Amino acid sequence: MTAPAMPRTAPPAAAPAPPRRTTPRWWADAGGLGAGVSLLIVTALWVGNGGVRQLSGGGPDAVSAIGRLTGLWASDLLLLQVLLMARIPLVERAFGQDRLARWHRWTGFTSFWMMIGHIVLITLGYAGAAHANALAELWDMIWTYPGMLLATAGTVALLMVVVTSIRAARRKLRYESWHLLHLYAYLGVGLALPHQLWTGTDFLGSAASTAYWWTLYAVSAGAVLVYRVGVPVWRSRRHRLVVSHVKPEGPGLTSVYLTGRDLHALPARAGQFFQWRFLDGPGWSRAHPYSLSATPNGRMVRITVKDLGDGSARVASLRPGTRALIEGPYGRLTGETYTGGPVVLLACGIGVTPLLSLLGELPYAPGEATLVYRARTEAEIAFRSELDWFAAYRGVRVVHLLGPRAARPSWLPAPFADHGDADALRQIAPSIAGSHVYVCGPEAWTRAARAAATEAGVAPGRLHTELFSW
């Protein structure tokens, strides 16, 4: 624990936190219910368009009927997947990035395999009815059915997205490459639309089917255009963020200070992040997620970036006056539900940045806040002066846990690996069971820290996490 007597640097002064808007818990339940209802509607439309009757006939017709249903489910899940990651504020606030990313991955893989099942079953059903070779039937469908060439191209695009979304493949890709390839999912969904509208019985078989699918496609496309394009462009033009100066914070760490217009109206809270594009030359179009490392104060914005060898390495060379384009704010690692009392913040590496901004916003009393900062070496500890200031003037207990990674999965470093994860947390923060706990760091470390906090008695509603993963 550190508590220096002469802190040198105060953190950027924070403006009063915006009015607390607690997200109703029923929003998430309503969203999950809506997704389930959409699949029931699709199934009901399939039944109404003769699906059960075709299935009961047996033989190739039954195979085709199942193929139709898997295709409808695949299409519905693909569009739900688009809505999950369209950055709709209501959805973001209800679920948070961690849950949205997990659901996005689950619906993506599920819809892909259903789409493959649809292709195989429809081909086998049509080939059986025509007494033809399945491969020859597939080739004939691609070249002669309206929209099938476009659908084939869309399938290839989605296959590329799925392959690069597998964890082993993601580890070998730079973030910029993965993000660019991932955008082809929108192309894949868009290319599938014509063949469904031109040849899909379940899209054109009734007025209800046509209305449902056109509405779902329109809402999905509209959400992407509004929240992934329109709002970021409008917000970037309104606030016109520019680099004021950059400051090294430690080995491979650089803080960027930005000024702009009407920053008091920027709807950001401590703990949130933006997608950033700096107009500093080639490669500016690739966005990177960086958290706010200081509490928003209406006059200046600060982010802190770790050099990971990709576009983040350019941040240290940004010049004053460089324009920045933003998407966001995103994330639920905020003080939205904090009403006072003990608070414990667990940070690992660059994960300290959003927690540092939270230290400046949360209304804890002296002695109620504990920051546990995990780093490999003393040299890697950043923001020493600011942490000293929080210790001296706001009574924050700052605990540094130094050392290499433990051999077993643990949030503790190797020198402390003989301690139980939960027991160590109880020793560091005796009031942990009744605390609000905020955790941010690499994915494996965050999972271990979250498990330790849960075992130590922290209630689920008081445990807040943000994963630094993609």
mmCIF file of N, CA and C in Angstrom, residues 209-264:
data_model
loop_
_atom_site.group_PDB
_atom_site.id
_atom_site.type_symbol
_atom_site.label_atom_id
_atom_site.label_comp_id
_atom_site.label_asym_id
_atom_site.label_seq_id
_atom_site.Cartn_x
_atom_site.Cartn_y
_atom_site.Cartn_z
ATOM 1 N N SER A 209 -45.811 -12.231 -43.935
ATOM 2 C CA SER A 209 -44.403 -12.584 -44.104
ATOM 3 C C SER A 209 -43.626 -11.441 -44.725
ATOM 4 N N THR A 210 -44.166 -10.883 -45.783
ATOM 5 C CA THR A 210 -43.483 -9.782 -46.469
ATOM 6 C C THR A 210 -43.303 -8.591 -45.530
ATOM 7 N N ALA A 211 -44.347 -8.257 -44.778
ATOM 8 C CA ALA A 211 -44.267 -7.113 -43.861
ATOM 9 C C ALA A 211 -43.251 -7.361 -42.764
ATOM 10 N N TYR A 212 -43.241 -8.584 -42.221
ATOM 11 C CA TYR A 212 -42.305 -8.876 -41.131
ATOM 12 C C TYR A 212 -40.857 -8.747 -41.590
ATOM 13 N N TRP A 213 -40.524 -9.406 -42.710
ATOM 14 C CA TRP A 213 -39.132 -9.422 -43.132
ATOM 15 C C TRP A 213 -38.662 -8.054 -43.621
ATOM 16 N N TRP A 214 -39.510 -7.338 -44.345
ATOM 17 C CA TRP A 214 -39.109 -6.001 -44.771
ATOM 18 C C TRP A 214 -38.913 -5.094 -43.556
ATOM 19 N N THR A 215 -39.775 -5.240 -42.560
ATOM 20 C CA THR A 215 -39.638 -4.415 -41.350
ATOM 21 C C THR A 215 -38.347 -4.730 -40.618
ATOM 22 N N LEU A 216 -38.040 -6.032 -40.450
ATOM 23 C CA LEU A 216 -36.828 -6.421 -39.741
ATOM 24 C C LEU A 216 -35.572 -5.959 -40.471
ATOM 25 N N TYR A 217 -35.578 -6.110 -41.812
ATOM 26 C CA TYR A 217 -34.436 -5.638 -42.584
ATOM 27 C C TYR A 217 -34.308 -4.119 -42.482
ATOM 28 N N ALA A 218 -35.412 -3.402 -42.567
ATOM 29 C CA ALA A 218 -35.374 -1.938 -42.519
ATOM 30 C C ALA A 218 -34.886 -1.448 -41.159
ATOM 31 N N VAL A 219 -35.377 -2.074 -40.074
ATOM 32 C CA VAL A 219 -34.950 -1.671 -38.728
ATOM 33 C C VAL A 219 -33.458 -1.944 -38.540
ATOM 34 N N SER A 220 -32.985 -3.090 -39.012
ATOM 35 C CA SER A 220 -31.571 -3.437 -38.864
ATOM 36 C C SER A 220 -30.685 -2.475 -39.644
ATOM 37 N N ALA A 221 -31.045 -2.254 -40.915
ATOM 38 C CA ALA A 221 -30.259 -1.333 -41.741
ATOM 39 C C ALA A 221 -30.326 0.082 -41.188
ATOM 40 N N GLY A 222 -31.518 0.492 -40.744
ATOM 41 C CA GLY A 222 -31.670 1.836 -40.190
ATOM 42 C C GLY A 222 -30.848 2.038 -38.935
ATOM 43 N N ALA A 223 -30.808 1.005 -38.065
ATOM 44 C CA ALA A 223 -30.026 1.112 -36.833
ATOM 45 C C ALA A 223 -28.545 1.278 -37.136
ATOM 46 N N VAL A 224 -28.035 0.540 -38.111
ATOM 47 C CA VAL A 224 -26.624 0.655 -38.481
ATOM 48 C C VAL A 224 -26.329 2.042 -39.044
ATOM 49 N N LEU A 225 -27.189 2.506 -39.943
ATOM 50 C CA LEU A 225 -26.959 3.809 -40.569
ATOM 51 C C LEU A 225 -27.040 4.948 -39.546
ATOM 52 N N VAL A 226 -27.984 4.841 -38.614
ATOM 53 C CA VAL A 226 -28.164 5.918 -37.644
ATOM 54 C C VAL A 226 -27.070 5.899 -36.587
ATOM 55 N N TYR A 227 -26.862 4.713 -35.950
ATOM 56 C CA TYR A 227 -25.999 4.669 -34.771
ATOM 57 C C TYR A 227 -24.543 4.339 -35.067
ATOM 58 N N ARG A 228 -24.251 3.706 -36.212
ATOM 59 C CA ARG A 228 -22.857 3.446 -36.557
ATOM 60 C C ARG A 228 -22.282 4.484 -37.508
ATOM 61 N N VAL A 229 -23.170 5.247 -38.177
ATOM 62 C CA VAL A 229 -22.710 6.244 -39.139
ATOM 63 C C VAL A 229 -23.205 7.645 -38.761
ATOM 64 N N GLY A 230 -24.531 7.810 -38.696
ATOM 65 C CA GLY A 230 -25.111 9.135 -38.509
ATOM 66 C C GLY A 230 -24.715 9.813 -37.215
ATOM 67 N N VAL A 231 -24.941 9.144 -36.086
ATOM 68 C CA VAL A 231 -24.633 9.748 -34.788
ATOM 69 C C VAL A 231 -23.140 10.031 -34.629
ATOM 70 N N PRO A 232 -22.217 9.094 -34.996
ATOM 71 C CA PRO A 232 -20.795 9.427 -34.887
ATOM 72 C C PRO A 232 -20.386 10.630 -35.742
ATOM 73 N N VAL A 233 -20.919 10.710 -36.976
ATOM 74 C CA VAL A 233 -20.575 11.850 -37.828
ATOM 75 C C VAL A 233 -21.081 13.149 -37.201
ATOM 76 N N TRP A 234 -22.333 13.136 -36.727
ATOM 77 C CA TRP A 234 -22.908 14.335 -36.117
ATOM 78 C C TRP A 234 -22.136 14.737 -34.867
ATOM 79 N N ARG A 235 -21.790 13.750 -34.034
ATOM 80 C CA ARG A 235 -21.097 14.058 -32.787
ATOM 81 C C ARG A 235 -19.676 14.560 -33.060
ATOM 82 N N SER A 236 -19.008 13.981 -34.047
ATOM 83 C CA SER A 236 -17.658 14.427 -34.379
ATOM 84 C C SER A 236 -17.670 15.850 -34.922
ATOM 85 N N ARG A 237 -18.673 16.168 -35.744
ATOM 86 C CA ARG A 237 -18.757 17.522 -36.296
ATOM 87 C C ARG A 237 -19.126 18.532 -35.213
ATOM 88 N N ARG A 238 -19.988 18.133 -34.293
ATOM 89 C CA ARG A 238 -20.407 19.071 -33.259
ATOM 90 C C ARG A 238 -19.266 19.409 -32.312
ATOM 91 N N HIS A 239 -18.536 18.392 -31.855
ATOM 92 C CA HIS A 239 -17.550 18.621 -30.806
ATOM 93 C C HIS A 239 -16.151 18.925 -31.352
ATOM 94 N N ARG A 240 -15.849 18.548 -32.585
ATOM 95 C CA ARG A 240 -14.595 18.895 -33.249
ATOM 96 C C ARG A 240 -13.394 18.721 -32.306
ATOM 97 N N LEU A 241 -13.212 17.494 -31.848
ATOM 98 C CA LEU A 241 -12.103 17.201 -30.949
ATOM 99 C C LEU A 241 -10.764 17.298 -31.682
ATOM 100 N N VAL A 242 -9.798 17.959 -31.064
ATOM 101 C CA VAL A 242 -8.450 18.063 -31.616
ATOM 102 C C VAL A 242 -7.452 17.768 -30.511
ATOM 103 N N VAL A 243 -6.294 17.250 -30.905
ATOM 104 C CA VAL A 243 -5.239 16.940 -29.946
ATOM 105 C C VAL A 243 -4.650 18.231 -29.396
ATOM 106 N N SER A 244 -4.637 18.348 -28.079
ATOM 107 C CA SER A 244 -3.988 19.482 -27.423
ATOM 108 C C SER A 244 -2.510 19.186 -27.206
ATOM 109 N N HIS A 245 -2.226 18.043 -26.590
ATOM 110 C CA HIS A 245 -0.844 17.620 -26.400
ATOM 111 C C HIS A 245 -0.835 16.157 -26.000
ATOM 112 N N VAL A 246 0.324 15.534 -26.104
ATOM 113 C CA VAL A 246 0.501 14.150 -25.681
ATOM 114 C C VAL A 246 1.545 14.120 -24.575
ATOM 115 N N LYS A 247 1.435 13.095 -23.718
ATOM 116 C CA LYS A 247 2.328 13.014 -22.566
ATOM 117 C C LYS A 247 2.655 11.549 -22.289
ATOM 118 N N PRO A 248 3.932 11.180 -22.228
ATOM 119 C CA PRO A 248 4.288 9.798 -21.870
ATOM 120 C C PRO A 248 3.967 9.539 -20.401
ATOM 121 N N GLU A 249 3.412 8.369 -20.123
ATOM 122 C CA GLU A 249 3.012 8.017 -18.759
ATOM 123 C C GLU A 249 3.839 6.879 -18.182
ATOM 124 N N GLY A 250 4.578 6.177 -19.030
ATOM 125 C CA GLY A 250 5.337 5.026 -18.591
ATOM 126 C C GLY A 250 5.817 4.271 -19.807
ATOM 127 N N PRO A 251 6.465 3.136 -19.616
ATOM 128 C CA PRO A 251 6.954 2.355 -20.754
ATOM 129 C C PRO A 251 5.810 1.956 -21.693
ATOM 130 N N GLY A 252 5.830 2.502 -22.904
ATOM 131 C CA GLY A 252 4.817 2.162 -23.897
ATOM 132 C C GLY A 252 3.464 2.765 -23.660
ATOM 133 N N LEU A 253 3.339 3.684 -22.706
ATOM 134 C CA LEU A 253 2.053 4.312 -22.397
ATOM 135 C C LEU A 253 2.107 5.793 -22.734
ATOM 136 N N THR A 254 1.068 6.265 -23.452
ATOM 137 C CA THR A 254 0.990 7.669 -23.839
ATOM 138 C C THR A 254 -0.412 8.190 -23.576
ATOM 139 N N SER A 255 -0.514 9.335 -22.920
ATOM 140 C CA SER A 255 -1.803 9.999 -22.734
ATOM 141 C C SER A 255 -1.983 11.055 -23.819
ATOM 142 N N VAL A 256 -3.192 11.143 -24.325
ATOM 143 C CA VAL A 256 -3.546 12.144 -25.320
ATOM 144 C C VAL A 256 -4.611 13.048 -24.708
ATOM 145 N N TYR A 257 -4.335 14.334 -24.672
ATOM 146 C CA TYR A 257 -5.274 15.332 -24.170
ATOM 147 C C TYR A 257 -5.923 16.014 -25.370
ATOM 148 N N LEU A 258 -7.257 16.090 -25.358
ATOM 149 C CA LEU A 258 -7.982 16.666 -26.484
ATOM 150 C C LEU A 258 -8.923 17.756 -25.996
ATOM 151 N N THR A 259 -9.052 18.794 -26.791
ATOM 152 C CA THR A 259 -10.017 19.855 -26.537
ATOM 153 C C THR A 259 -11.022 19.874 -27.677
ATOM 154 N N GLY A 260 -12.097 20.630 -27.499
ATOM 155 C CA GLY A 260 -13.126 20.692 -28.528
ATOM 156 C C GLY A 260 -14.197 21.684 -28.162
ATOM 157 N N ARG A 261 -15.328 21.587 -28.892
ATOM 158 C CA ARG A 261 -16.453 22.490 -28.673
ATOM 159 C C ARG A 261 -17.548 21.785 -27.899
ATOM 160 N N ASP A 262 -18.206 22.517 -27.021
ATOM 161 C CA ASP A 262 -19.382 22.018 -26.296
ATOM 162 C C ASP A 262 -19.108 20.683 -25.610
ATOM 163 N N LEU A 263 -17.931 20.530 -25.048
ATOM 164 C CA LEU A 263 -17.609 19.251 -24.406
ATOM 165 C C LEU A 263 -18.471 18.984 -23.181
ATOM 166 N N HIS A 264 -19.063 20.019 -22.621
ATOM 167 C CA HIS A 264 -19.983 19.812 -21.499
ATOM 168 C C HIS A 264 -21.208 19.020 -21.931
#
